mmCIF file of C-alpha atoms and ligand atoms in Angstrom:
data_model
loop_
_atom_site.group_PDB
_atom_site.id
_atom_site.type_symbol
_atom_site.label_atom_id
_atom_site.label_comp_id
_atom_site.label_asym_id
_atom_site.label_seq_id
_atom_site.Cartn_x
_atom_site.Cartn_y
_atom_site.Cartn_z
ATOM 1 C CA UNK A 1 87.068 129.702 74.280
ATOM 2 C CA UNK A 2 89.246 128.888 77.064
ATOM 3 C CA UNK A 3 88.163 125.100 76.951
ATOM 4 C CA UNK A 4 89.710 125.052 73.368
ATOM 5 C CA UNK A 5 92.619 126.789 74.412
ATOM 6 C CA UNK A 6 93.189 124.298 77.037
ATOM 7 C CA UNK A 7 92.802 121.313 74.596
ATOM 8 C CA UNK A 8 95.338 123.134 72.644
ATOM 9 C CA UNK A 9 97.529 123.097 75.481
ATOM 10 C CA UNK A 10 97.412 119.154 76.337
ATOM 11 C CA UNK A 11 101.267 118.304 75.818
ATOM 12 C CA UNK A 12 101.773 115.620 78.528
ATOM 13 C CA UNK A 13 99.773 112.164 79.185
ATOM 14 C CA UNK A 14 100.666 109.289 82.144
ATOM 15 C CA UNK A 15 98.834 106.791 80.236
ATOM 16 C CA UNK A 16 97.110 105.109 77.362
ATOM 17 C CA UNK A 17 95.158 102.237 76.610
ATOM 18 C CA UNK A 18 95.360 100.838 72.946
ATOM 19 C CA UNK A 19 96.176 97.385 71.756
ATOM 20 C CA UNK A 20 94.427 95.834 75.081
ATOM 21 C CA UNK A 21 97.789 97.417 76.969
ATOM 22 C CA UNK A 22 98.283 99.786 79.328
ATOM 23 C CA UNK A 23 100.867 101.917 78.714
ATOM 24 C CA UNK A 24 102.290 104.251 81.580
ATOM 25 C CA UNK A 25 104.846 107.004 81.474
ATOM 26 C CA UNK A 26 107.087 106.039 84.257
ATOM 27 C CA UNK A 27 107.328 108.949 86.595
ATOM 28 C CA UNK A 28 109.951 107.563 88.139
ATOM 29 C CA UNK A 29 112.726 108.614 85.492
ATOM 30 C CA UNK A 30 111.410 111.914 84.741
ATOM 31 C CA UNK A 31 112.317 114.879 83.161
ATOM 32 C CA UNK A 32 115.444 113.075 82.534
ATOM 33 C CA UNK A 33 114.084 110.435 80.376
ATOM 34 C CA UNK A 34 110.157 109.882 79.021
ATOM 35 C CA UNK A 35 110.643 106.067 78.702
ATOM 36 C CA UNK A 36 106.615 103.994 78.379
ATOM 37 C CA UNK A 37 106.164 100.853 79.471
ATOM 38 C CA UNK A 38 103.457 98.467 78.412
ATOM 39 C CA UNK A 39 101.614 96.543 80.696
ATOM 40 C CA UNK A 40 99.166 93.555 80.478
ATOM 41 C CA UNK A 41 98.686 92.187 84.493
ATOM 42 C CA UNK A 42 96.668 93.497 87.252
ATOM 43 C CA UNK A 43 99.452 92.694 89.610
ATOM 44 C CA UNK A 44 102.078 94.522 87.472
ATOM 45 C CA UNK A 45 100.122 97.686 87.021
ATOM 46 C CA UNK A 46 99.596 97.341 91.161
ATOM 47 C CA UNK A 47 103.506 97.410 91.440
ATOM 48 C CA UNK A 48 103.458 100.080 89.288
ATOM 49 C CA UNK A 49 101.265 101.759 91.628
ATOM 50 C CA UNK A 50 102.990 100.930 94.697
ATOM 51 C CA UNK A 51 106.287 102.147 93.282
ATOM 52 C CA UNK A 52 104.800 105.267 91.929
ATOM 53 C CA UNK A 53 105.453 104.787 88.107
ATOM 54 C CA UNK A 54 102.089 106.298 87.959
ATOM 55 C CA UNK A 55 100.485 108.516 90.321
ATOM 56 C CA UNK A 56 98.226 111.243 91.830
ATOM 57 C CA UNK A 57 94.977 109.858 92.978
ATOM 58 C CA UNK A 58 92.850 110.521 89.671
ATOM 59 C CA UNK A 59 95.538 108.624 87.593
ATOM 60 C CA UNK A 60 96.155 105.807 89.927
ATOM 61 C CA UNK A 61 92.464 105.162 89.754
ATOM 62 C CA UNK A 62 92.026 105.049 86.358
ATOM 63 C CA UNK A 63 95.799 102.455 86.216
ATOM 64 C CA UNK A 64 93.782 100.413 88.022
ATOM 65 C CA UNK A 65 90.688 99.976 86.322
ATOM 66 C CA UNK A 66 92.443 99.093 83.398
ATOM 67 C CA UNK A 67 94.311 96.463 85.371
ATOM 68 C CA UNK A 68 90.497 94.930 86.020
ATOM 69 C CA UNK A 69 90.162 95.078 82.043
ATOM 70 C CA UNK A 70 93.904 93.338 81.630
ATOM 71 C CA UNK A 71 92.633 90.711 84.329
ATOM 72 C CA UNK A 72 89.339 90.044 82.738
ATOM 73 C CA UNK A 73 90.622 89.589 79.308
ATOM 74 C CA UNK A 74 93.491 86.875 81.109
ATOM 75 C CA UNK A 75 90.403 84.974 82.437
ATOM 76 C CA UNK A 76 88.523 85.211 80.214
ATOM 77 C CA UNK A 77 90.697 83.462 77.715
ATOM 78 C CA UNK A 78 91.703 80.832 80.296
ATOM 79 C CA UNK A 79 88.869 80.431 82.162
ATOM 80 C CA UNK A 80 85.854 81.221 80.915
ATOM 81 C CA UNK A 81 83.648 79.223 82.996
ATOM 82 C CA UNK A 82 84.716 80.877 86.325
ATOM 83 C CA UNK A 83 86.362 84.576 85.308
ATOM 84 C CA UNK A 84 84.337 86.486 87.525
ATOM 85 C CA UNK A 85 85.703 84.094 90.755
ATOM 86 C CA UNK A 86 89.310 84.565 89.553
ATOM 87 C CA UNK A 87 89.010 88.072 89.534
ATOM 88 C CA UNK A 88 88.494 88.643 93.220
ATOM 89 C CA UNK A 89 92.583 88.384 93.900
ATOM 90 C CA UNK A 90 93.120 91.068 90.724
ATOM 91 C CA UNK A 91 90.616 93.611 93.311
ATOM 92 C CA UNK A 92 92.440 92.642 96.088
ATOM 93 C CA UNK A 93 95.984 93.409 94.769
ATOM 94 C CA UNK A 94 95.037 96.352 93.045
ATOM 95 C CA UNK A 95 93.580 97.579 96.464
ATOM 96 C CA UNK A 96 96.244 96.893 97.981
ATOM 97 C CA UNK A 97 98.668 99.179 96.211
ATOM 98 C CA UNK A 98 98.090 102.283 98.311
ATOM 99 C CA UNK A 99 95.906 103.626 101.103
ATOM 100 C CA UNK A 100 95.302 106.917 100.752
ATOM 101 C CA UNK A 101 94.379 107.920 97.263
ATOM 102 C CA UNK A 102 90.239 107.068 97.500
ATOM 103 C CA UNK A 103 89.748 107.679 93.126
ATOM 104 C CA UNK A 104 91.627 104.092 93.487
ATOM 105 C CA UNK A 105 88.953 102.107 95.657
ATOM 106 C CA UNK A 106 86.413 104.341 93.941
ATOM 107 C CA UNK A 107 87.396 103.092 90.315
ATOM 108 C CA UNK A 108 87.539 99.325 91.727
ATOM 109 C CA UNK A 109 83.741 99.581 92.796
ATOM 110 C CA UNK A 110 82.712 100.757 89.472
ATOM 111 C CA UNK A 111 84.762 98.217 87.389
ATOM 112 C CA UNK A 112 82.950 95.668 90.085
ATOM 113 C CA UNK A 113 79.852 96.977 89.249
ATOM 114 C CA UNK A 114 80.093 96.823 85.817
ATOM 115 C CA UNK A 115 80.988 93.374 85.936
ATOM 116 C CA UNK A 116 77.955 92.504 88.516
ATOM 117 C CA UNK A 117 75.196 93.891 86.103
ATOM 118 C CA UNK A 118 76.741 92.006 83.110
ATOM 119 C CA UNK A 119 76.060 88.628 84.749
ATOM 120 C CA UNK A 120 76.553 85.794 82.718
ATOM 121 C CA UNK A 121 76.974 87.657 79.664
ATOM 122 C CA UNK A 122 78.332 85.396 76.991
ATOM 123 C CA UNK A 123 80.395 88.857 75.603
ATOM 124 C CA UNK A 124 81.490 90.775 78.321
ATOM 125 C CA UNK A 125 84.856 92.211 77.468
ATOM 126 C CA UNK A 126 83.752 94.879 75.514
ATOM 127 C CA UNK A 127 81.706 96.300 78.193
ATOM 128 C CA UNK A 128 84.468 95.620 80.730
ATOM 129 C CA UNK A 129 86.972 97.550 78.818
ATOM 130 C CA UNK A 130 84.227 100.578 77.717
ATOM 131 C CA UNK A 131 83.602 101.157 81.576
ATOM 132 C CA UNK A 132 87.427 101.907 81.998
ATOM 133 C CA UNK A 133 87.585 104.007 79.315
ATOM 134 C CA UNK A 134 84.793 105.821 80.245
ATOM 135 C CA UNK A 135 86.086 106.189 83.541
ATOM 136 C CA UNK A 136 89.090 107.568 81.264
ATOM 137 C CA UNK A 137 87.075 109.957 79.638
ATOM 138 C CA UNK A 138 84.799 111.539 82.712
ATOM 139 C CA UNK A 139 88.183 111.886 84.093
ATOM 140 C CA UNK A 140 89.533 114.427 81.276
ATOM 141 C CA UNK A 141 86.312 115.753 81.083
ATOM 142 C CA UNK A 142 85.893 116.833 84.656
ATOM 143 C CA UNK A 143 89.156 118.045 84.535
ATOM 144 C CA UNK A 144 88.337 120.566 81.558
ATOM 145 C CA UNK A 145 85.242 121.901 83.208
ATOM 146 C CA UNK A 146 86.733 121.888 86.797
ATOM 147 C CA UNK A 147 89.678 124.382 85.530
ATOM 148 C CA UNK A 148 86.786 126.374 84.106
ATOM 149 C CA UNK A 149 84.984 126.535 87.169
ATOM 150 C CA UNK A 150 88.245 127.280 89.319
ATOM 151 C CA UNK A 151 89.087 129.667 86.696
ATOM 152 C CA UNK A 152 85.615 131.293 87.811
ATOM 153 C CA UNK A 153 86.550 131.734 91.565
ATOM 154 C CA UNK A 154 89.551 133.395 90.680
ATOM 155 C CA UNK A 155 88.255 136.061 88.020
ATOM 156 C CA UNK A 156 85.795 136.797 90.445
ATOM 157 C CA UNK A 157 88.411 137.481 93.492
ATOM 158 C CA UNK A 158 91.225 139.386 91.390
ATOM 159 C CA UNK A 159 91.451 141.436 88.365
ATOM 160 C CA UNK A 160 95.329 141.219 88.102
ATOM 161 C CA UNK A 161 97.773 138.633 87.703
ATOM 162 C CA UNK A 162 98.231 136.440 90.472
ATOM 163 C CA UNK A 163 101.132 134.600 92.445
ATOM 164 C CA UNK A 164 100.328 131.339 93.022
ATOM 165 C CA UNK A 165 101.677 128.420 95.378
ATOM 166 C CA UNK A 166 101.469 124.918 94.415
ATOM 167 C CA UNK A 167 102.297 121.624 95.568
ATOM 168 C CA UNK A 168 103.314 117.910 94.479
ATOM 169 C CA UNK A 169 101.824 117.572 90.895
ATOM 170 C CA UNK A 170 98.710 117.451 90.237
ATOM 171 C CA UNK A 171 98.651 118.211 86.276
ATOM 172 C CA UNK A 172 98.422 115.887 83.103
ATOM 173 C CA UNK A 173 100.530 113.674 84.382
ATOM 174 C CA UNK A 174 98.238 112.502 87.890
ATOM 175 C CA UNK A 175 95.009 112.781 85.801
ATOM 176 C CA UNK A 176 93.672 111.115 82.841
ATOM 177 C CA UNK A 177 93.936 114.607 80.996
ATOM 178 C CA UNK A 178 94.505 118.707 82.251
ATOM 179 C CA UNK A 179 94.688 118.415 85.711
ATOM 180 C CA UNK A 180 93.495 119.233 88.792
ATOM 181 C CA UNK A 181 95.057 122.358 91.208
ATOM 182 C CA UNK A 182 96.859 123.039 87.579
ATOM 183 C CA UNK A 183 94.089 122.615 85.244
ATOM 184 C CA UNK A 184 93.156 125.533 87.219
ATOM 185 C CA UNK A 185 96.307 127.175 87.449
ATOM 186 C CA UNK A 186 96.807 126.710 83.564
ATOM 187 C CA UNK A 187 93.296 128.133 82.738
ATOM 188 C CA UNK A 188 93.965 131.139 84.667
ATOM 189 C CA UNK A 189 97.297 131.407 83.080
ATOM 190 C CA UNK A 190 95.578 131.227 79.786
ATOM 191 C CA UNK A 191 93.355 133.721 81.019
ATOM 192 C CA UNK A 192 95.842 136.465 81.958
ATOM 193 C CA UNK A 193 95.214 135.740 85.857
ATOM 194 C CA UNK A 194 98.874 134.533 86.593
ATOM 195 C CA UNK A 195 101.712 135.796 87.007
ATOM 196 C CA UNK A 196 104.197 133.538 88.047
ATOM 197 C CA UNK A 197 103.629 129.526 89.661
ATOM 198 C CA UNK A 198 106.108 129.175 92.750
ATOM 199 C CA UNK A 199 106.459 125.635 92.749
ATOM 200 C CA UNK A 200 107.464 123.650 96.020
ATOM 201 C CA UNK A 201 109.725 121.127 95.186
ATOM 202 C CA UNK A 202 107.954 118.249 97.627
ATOM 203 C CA UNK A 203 109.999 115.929 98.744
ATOM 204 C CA UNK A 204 110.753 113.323 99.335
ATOM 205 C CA UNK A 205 109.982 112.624 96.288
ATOM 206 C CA UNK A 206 110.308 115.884 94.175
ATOM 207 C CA UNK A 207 106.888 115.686 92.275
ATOM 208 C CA UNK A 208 107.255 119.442 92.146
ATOM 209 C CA UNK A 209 110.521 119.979 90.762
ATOM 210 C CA UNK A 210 110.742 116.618 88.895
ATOM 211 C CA UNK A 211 107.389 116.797 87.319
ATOM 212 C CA UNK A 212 105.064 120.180 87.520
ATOM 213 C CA UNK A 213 108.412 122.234 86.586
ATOM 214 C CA UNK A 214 108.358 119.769 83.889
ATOM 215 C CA UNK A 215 104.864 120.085 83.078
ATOM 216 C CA UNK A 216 105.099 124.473 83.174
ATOM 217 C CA UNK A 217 107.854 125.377 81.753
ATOM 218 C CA UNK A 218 106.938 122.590 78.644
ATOM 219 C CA UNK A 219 104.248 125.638 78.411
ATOM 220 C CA UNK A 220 106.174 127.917 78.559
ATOM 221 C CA UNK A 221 104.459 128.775 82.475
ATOM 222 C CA UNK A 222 106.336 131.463 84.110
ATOM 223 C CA UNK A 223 107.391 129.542 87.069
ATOM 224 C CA UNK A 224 109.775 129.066 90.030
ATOM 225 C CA UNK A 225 111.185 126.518 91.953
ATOM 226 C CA UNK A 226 111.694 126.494 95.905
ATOM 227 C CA UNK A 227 112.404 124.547 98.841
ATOM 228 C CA UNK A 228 109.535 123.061 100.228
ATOM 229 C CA UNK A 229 110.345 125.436 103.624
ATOM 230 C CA UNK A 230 110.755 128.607 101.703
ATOM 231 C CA UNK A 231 106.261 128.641 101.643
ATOM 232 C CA UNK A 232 106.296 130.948 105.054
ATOM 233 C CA UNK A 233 108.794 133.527 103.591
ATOM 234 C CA UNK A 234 107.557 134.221 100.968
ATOM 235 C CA UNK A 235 103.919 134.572 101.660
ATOM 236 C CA UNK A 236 105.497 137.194 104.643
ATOM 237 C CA UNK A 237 106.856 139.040 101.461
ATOM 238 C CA UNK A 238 103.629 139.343 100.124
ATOM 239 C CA UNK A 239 104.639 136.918 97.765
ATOM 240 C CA UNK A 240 102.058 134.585 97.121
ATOM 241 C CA UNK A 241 98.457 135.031 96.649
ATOM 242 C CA UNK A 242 96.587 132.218 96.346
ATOM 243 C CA UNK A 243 97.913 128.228 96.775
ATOM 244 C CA UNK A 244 96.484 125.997 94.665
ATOM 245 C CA UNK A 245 96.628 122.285 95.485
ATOM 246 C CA UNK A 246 94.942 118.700 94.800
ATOM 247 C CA UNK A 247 94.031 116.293 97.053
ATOM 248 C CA UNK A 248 93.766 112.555 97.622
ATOM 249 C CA UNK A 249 90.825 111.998 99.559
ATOM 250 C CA UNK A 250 88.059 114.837 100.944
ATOM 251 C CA UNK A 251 86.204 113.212 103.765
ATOM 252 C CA UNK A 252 81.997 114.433 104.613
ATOM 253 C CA UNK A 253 83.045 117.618 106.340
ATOM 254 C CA UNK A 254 85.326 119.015 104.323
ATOM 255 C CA UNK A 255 89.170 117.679 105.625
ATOM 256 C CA UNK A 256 91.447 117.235 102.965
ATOM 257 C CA UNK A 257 94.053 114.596 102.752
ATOM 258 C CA UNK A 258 96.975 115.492 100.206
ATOM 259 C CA UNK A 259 100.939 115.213 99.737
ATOM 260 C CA UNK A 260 102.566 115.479 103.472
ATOM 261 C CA UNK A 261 103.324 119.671 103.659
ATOM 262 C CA UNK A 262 99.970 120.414 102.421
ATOM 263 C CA UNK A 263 98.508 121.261 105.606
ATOM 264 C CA UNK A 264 101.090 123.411 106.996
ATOM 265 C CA UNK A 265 100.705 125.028 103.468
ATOM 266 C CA UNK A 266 97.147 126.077 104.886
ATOM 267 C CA UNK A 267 97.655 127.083 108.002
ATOM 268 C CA UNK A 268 100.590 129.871 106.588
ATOM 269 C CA UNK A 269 98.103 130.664 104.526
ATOM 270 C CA UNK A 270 95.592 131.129 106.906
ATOM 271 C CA UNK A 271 98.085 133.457 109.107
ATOM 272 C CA UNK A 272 99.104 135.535 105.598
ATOM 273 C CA UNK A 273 95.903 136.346 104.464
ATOM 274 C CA UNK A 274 96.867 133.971 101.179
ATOM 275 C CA UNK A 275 93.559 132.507 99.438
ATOM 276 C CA UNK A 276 94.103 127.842 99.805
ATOM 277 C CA UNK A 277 92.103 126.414 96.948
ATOM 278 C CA UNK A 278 91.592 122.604 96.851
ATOM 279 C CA UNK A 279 90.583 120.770 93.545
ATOM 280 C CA UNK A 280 89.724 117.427 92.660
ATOM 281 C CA UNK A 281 86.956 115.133 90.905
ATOM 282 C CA UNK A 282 84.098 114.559 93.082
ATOM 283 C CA UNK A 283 85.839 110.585 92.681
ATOM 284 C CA UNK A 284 88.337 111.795 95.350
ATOM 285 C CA UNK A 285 85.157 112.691 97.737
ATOM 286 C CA UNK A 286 84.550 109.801 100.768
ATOM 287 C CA UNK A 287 81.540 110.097 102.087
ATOM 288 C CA UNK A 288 81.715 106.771 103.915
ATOM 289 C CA UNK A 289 84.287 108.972 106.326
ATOM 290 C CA UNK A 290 83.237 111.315 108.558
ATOM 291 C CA UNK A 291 86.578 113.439 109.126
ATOM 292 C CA UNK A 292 89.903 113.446 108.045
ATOM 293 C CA UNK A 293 90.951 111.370 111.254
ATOM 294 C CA UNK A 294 90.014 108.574 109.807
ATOM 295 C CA UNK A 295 91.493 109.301 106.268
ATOM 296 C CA UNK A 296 94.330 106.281 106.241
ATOM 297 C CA UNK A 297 97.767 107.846 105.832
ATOM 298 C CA UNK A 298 100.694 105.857 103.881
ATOM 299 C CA UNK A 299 103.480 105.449 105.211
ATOM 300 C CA UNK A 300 106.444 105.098 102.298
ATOM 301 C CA UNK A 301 110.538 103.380 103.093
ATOM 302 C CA UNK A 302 112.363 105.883 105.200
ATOM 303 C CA UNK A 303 115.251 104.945 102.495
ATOM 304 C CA UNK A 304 113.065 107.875 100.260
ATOM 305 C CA UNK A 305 114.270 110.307 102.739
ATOM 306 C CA UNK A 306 117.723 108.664 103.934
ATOM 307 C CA UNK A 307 119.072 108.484 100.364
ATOM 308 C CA UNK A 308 119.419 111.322 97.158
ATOM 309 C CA UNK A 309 119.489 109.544 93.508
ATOM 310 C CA UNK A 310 120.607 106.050 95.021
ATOM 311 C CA UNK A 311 123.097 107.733 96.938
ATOM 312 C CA UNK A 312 122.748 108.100 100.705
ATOM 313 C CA UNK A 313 122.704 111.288 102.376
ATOM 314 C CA UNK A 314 121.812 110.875 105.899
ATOM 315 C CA UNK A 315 123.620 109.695 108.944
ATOM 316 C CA UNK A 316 122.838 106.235 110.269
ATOM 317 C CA UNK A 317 119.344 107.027 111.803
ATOM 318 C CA UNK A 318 115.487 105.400 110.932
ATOM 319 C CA UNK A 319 113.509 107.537 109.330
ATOM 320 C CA UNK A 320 109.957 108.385 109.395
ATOM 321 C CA UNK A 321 108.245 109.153 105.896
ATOM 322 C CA UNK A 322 104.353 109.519 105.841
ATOM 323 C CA UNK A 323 103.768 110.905 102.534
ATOM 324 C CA UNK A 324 100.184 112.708 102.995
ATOM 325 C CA UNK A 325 98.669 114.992 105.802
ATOM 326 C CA UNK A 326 95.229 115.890 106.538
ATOM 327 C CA UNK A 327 94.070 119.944 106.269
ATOM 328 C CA UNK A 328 91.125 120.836 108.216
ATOM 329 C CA UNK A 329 87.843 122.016 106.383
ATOM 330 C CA UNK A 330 87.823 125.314 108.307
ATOM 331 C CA UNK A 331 91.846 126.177 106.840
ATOM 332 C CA UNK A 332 89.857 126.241 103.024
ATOM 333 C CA UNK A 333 88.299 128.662 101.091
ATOM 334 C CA UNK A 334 86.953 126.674 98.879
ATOM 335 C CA UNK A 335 87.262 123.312 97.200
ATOM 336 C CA UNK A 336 86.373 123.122 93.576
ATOM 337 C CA UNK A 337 84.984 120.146 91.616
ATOM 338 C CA UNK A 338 83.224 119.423 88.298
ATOM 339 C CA UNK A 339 80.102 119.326 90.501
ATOM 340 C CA UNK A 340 80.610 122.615 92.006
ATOM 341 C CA UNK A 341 82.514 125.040 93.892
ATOM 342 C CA UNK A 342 82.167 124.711 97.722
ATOM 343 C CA UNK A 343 83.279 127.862 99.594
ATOM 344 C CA UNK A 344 83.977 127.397 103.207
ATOM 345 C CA UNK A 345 83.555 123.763 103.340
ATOM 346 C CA UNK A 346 81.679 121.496 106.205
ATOM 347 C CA UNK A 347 79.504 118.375 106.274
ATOM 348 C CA UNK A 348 76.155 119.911 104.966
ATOM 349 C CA UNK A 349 77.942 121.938 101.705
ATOM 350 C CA UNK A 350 79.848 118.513 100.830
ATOM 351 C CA UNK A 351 76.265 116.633 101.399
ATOM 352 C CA UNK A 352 75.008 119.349 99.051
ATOM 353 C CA UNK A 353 77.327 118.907 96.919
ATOM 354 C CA UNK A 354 76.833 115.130 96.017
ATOM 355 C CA UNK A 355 72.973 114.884 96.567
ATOM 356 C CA UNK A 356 72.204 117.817 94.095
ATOM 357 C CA UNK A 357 74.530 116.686 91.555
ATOM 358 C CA UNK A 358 73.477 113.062 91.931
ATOM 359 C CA UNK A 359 70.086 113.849 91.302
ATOM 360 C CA UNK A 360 70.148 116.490 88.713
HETATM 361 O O1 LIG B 401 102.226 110.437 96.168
HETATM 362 P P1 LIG B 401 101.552 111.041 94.968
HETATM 363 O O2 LIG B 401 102.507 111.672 94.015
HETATM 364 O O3 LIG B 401 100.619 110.060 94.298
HETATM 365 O O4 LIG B 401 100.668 112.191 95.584
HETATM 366 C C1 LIG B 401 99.902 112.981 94.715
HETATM 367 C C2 LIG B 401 99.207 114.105 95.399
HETATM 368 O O5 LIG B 401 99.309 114.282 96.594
HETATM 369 C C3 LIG B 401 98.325 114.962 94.546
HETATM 370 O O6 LIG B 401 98.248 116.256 95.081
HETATM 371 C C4 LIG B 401 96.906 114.368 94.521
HETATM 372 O O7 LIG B 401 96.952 113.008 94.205
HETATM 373 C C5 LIG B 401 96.045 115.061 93.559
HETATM 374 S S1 LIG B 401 96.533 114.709 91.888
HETATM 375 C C6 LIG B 401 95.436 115.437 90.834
#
């Protein structure tokens, strides 16, 4: 039931593929205008990576394997004999867009495996483009079934509407489909289980109030803005009972990298007694790192800080803008994926995790 009612509730999309282009919303301009673009280069849909026309890890990795698909079908056409050569400089600037996000290195790897097993196929386009869309589709699909789960965790903690924290955006618009942190948030809302979203505005680069607010009130999602330093007030009023956010990389034991203020998000919630749920694909799980120390941390142009719609706002000082932090494993109750739920994360419930899923 819910899963339908969800599907009904699909208003918002960051991109489509049709007509061998990729078309992005550009987040840039929003709410105040929903202009698309269409692109047909790897190394234009890696600027519009870097400059954040799309984002949030899931949708960033799924950008960029269609940029592989864009770049294949240039090569193809031109170069036929060598294609699979020429595409080595598409990887690299694609990779090269931004650090932290690991569904973007993740989605490279598959697009390069793809094109590995199809060897000297005398066809390979339409394979090429079918393993982007499927990586597309798993997206939206692990998004449905991840608010279901997360949905789960919170029926079973609370029987009344809840007040929930979130951060950055993590909805339709930095997935392929519902969303992560709100997929859940929505399917509890659809479920009765919320009662209003406090939204943190996140700046620099207001993802919260430019885009969520955007996203929940288009649903009609009782919701409220606030400065990003309001969080330890209001959970001292009681105010807020769970937070609910996404994440850009999870490394083996647990840590969780995701949008700079998410970390001292946990440990407020930690001191109030306020439930900190984490939710992504298992495609934003690294094993390859041991800890969040080694999670790699952008750092963005302190002119996103020093300057307010083009207009500048600070005195004439540097500034310093990395735009994710890491939250230790033990400051989470639990991180849900479409794998699982994974209450008080370390190493061997992550290993857990991705071996019993892998294999089943
Ligand atoms: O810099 P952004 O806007 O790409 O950062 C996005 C986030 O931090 C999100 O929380 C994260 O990518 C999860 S999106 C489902």
């Amino acid at each position: 039931m819910i899963r339908e009612q969800m599907l009904a509730a699909e208003k918002v999309k960051a991109l489509e593929w049709r007509d061998k282009t990729l078309y992005l919303l550009d987040q840039r301009l929003l709410p105040q205008q929903e202009h698309w673009q269409g692109y047909k280069t790897a190394a234009d849909v890696a600027l519009a990576i870097r400059e954040m026309r799309v984002r949030g890890a899931p949708a960033i990795g799924v950008a960029a394997a269609f940029g592989i698909v864009l770049a294949a079908y240039q090569h193809w056409a031109h170069n036929a004999a060598n294609w699979q050569a020429t595409l080595e400089a598409d990887f690299a600037v694609l990779a090269q867009s931004r650090p932290t996000a690991v569904n973007l290195f993740w989605a490279l790897q598959e697009m390069r495996d793809c094109i590995a097993a199809l060897g000297d196929d005398k066809n390979p386009l339409p394979a090429i483009e079918a393993q982007a869309v499927a990586i597309l589709n798993d997206d939206r699909e692990a998004n449905l079934y991840t608010a279901q789960l997360g949905l789960q965790v919170i029926r079973e903690a609370c029987s009344t509407p809840q007040h929930v924290m979130t951060h950055c955006n993590t909805g339709a618009l930095a997935t392929a489909g519902f969303g992560t942190a709100l997929g859940v948030i929505r399917a509890a809302y659809l479920d009765g289980l919320v009662k209003c979203v406090h939204i943190n505005e996140t700046r620099p680069w207001l993802q919260g109030s430019r885009l969520t607010a955007w996203e929940l009130v288009g649903e009609g999602i009782p919701s409220l803005l606030n400065v990003d330093s309001t969080a330890a007030h209001l959970m001292a009023q009681g105010k807020i009972t769970w937070v609910i956010v996404g994440a850009d990389r999870i490394a083996a034991n647990g840590d969780v990298a995701n949008k700079i203020g998410t970390y001292q998000l946990a440990v407020l919630a930690r001191h109030h007694q306020v439930k900190f749920m984490v939710v992504a694909p298992s495609s934003t799980i690294d094993m390859q790192l041991e800890s969040g120390v080694d999670i790699p941390i952008e750092e963005r142009e302190g002119a996103e800080i020093l300057y307010l719609g083009g207009q500048r706002v600070a005195a004439q000082i540097n500034a310093f803008n990395p735009v994710f932090d890491v939250t230790p494993a033990d400051l989470i109750d639990v991180i849900v994926t479409e794998r699982g739920i994974v209450t008080q994360p370390n190493k061997q419930k992550m290993q857990a995790l991705m071996q019993q899923s892998e294999t089943s």
